[in-house]
Amino acid sequence: FGLSVGVLAWAQGASMRKVEHAAAADGGDFVRTLRMAIQMMRQLRSALGKGYPLADRLEEAIVTVNRDEVDAKRQFELG
């Protein structure tokens, strides 16, 4: 729960620097936690299937959170 302020700020478009300050957490720990949360949301969305409204909300959350430093695929492509 200590990261909730940072997660909300990140979802609203804050920079990593602002999130680190708001969450009082190391950026690496924050990114790792969000990547794990994204993976859990993907698994739950997959288990629910397309017919559930929650699946749509999970997709929205994934897209909102998976940006910049958190987006592992993009970071890998950038090298």
Tab-separated table of C-alpha atoms in Angstrom:
chain	number	residue	atom	x	y	z
A	1	PHE	CA	0.000	0.000	0.000
A	2	GLY	CA	2.986	2.283	0.410
A	3	LEU	CA	3.338	2.596	-3.348
A	4	SER	CA	-0.290	3.517	-4.009
A	5	VAL	CA	0.416	7.259	-4.128
A	6	GLY	CA	3.199	6.649	-6.621
A	7	VAL	CA	1.090	4.308	-8.748
A	8	LEU	CA	-1.712	6.852	-8.921
A	9	ALA	CA	0.756	9.588	-9.878
A	10	TRP	CA	2.310	7.323	-12.538
A	11	ALA	CA	-1.118	6.467	-13.972
A	12	GLN	CA	-1.845	10.190	-14.199
A	13	GLY	CA	1.312	10.765	-16.233
A	14	ALA	CA	3.873	11.824	-13.626
A	15	SER	CA	7.580	11.403	-14.313
A	16	MET	CA	9.630	8.722	-12.589
A	17	ARG	CA	11.402	11.386	-10.541
A	18	LYS	CA	8.092	12.668	-9.167
A	19	VAL	CA	6.873	9.141	-8.526
A	20	GLU	CA	10.019	8.214	-6.602
A	21	HIS	CA	9.487	11.239	-4.384
A	22	ALA	CA	5.736	10.663	-3.936
A	23	ALA	CA	6.115	6.959	-3.174
A	24	ALA	CA	9.346	7.357	-1.185
A	25	ALA	CA	10.664	4.352	-3.096
A	26	ASP	CA	13.601	3.521	-5.317
A	27	GLY	CA	12.775	3.758	-9.027
A	28	GLY	CA	13.983	0.225	-9.712
A	29	ASP	CA	11.751	-1.250	-7.030
A	30	PHE	CA	8.829	0.792	-8.300
A	31	VAL	CA	9.336	-0.334	-11.913
A	32	ARG	CA	9.707	-3.985	-10.870
A	33	THR	CA	6.521	-3.804	-8.817
A	34	LEU	CA	4.548	-2.259	-11.679
A	35	ARG	CA	5.854	-4.856	-14.131
A	36	MET	CA	4.694	-7.626	-11.794
A	37	ALA	CA	1.303	-5.910	-11.435
A	38	ILE	CA	0.991	-5.699	-15.221
A	39	GLN	CA	1.738	-9.403	-15.519
A	40	MET	CA	-0.902	-10.217	-12.913
A	41	MET	CA	-3.463	-8.021	-14.699
A	42	ARG	CA	-2.681	-9.780	-18.004
A	43	GLN	CA	-3.150	-13.199	-16.414
A	44	LEU	CA	-6.436	-12.200	-14.806
A	45	ARG	CA	-7.683	-10.629	-18.050
A	46	SER	CA	-6.814	-13.823	-19.893
A	47	ALA	CA	-8.565	-15.998	-17.305
A	48	LEU	CA	-11.718	-13.868	-17.442
A	49	GLY	CA	-12.029	-13.780	-21.196
A	50	LYS	CA	-13.446	-10.964	-23.297
A	51	GLY	CA	-17.027	-11.163	-22.041
A	52	TYR	CA	-16.412	-9.567	-18.656
A	53	PRO	CA	-16.408	-5.780	-18.140
A	54	LEU	CA	-13.482	-6.196	-15.746
A	55	ALA	CA	-11.373	-7.512	-18.640
A	56	ASP	CA	-11.830	-4.175	-20.420
A	57	ARG	CA	-10.882	-2.243	-17.285
A	58	LEU	CA	-7.788	-4.390	-16.820
A	59	GLU	CA	-6.718	-3.627	-20.397
A	60	GLU	CA	-7.161	0.097	-19.728
A	61	ALA	CA	-5.054	-0.180	-16.577
A	62	ILE	CA	-2.316	-2.088	-18.396
A	63	VAL	CA	-2.113	0.508	-21.155
A	64	THR	CA	-2.103	3.363	-18.648
A	65	VAL	CA	0.665	1.954	-16.449
A	66	ASN	CA	2.859	0.277	-19.088
A	67	ARG	CA	4.757	3.305	-20.385
A	68	ASP	CA	8.249	4.779	-20.403
A	69	GLU	CA	10.555	3.008	-17.928
A	70	VAL	CA	7.928	0.442	-16.982
A	71	ASP	CA	7.461	-0.783	-20.570
A	72	ALA	CA	9.952	-3.670	-20.584
A	73	LYS	CA	9.570	-4.388	-24.288
A	74	ARG	CA	10.343	-0.788	-25.215
A	75	GLN	CA	13.304	-0.677	-22.848
A	76	PHE	CA	14.672	-3.876	-24.385
A	77	GLU	CA	14.322	-2.462	-27.906
A	78	LEU	CA	16.095	0.755	-26.897
A	79	GLY	CA	19.010	-1.258	-25.531
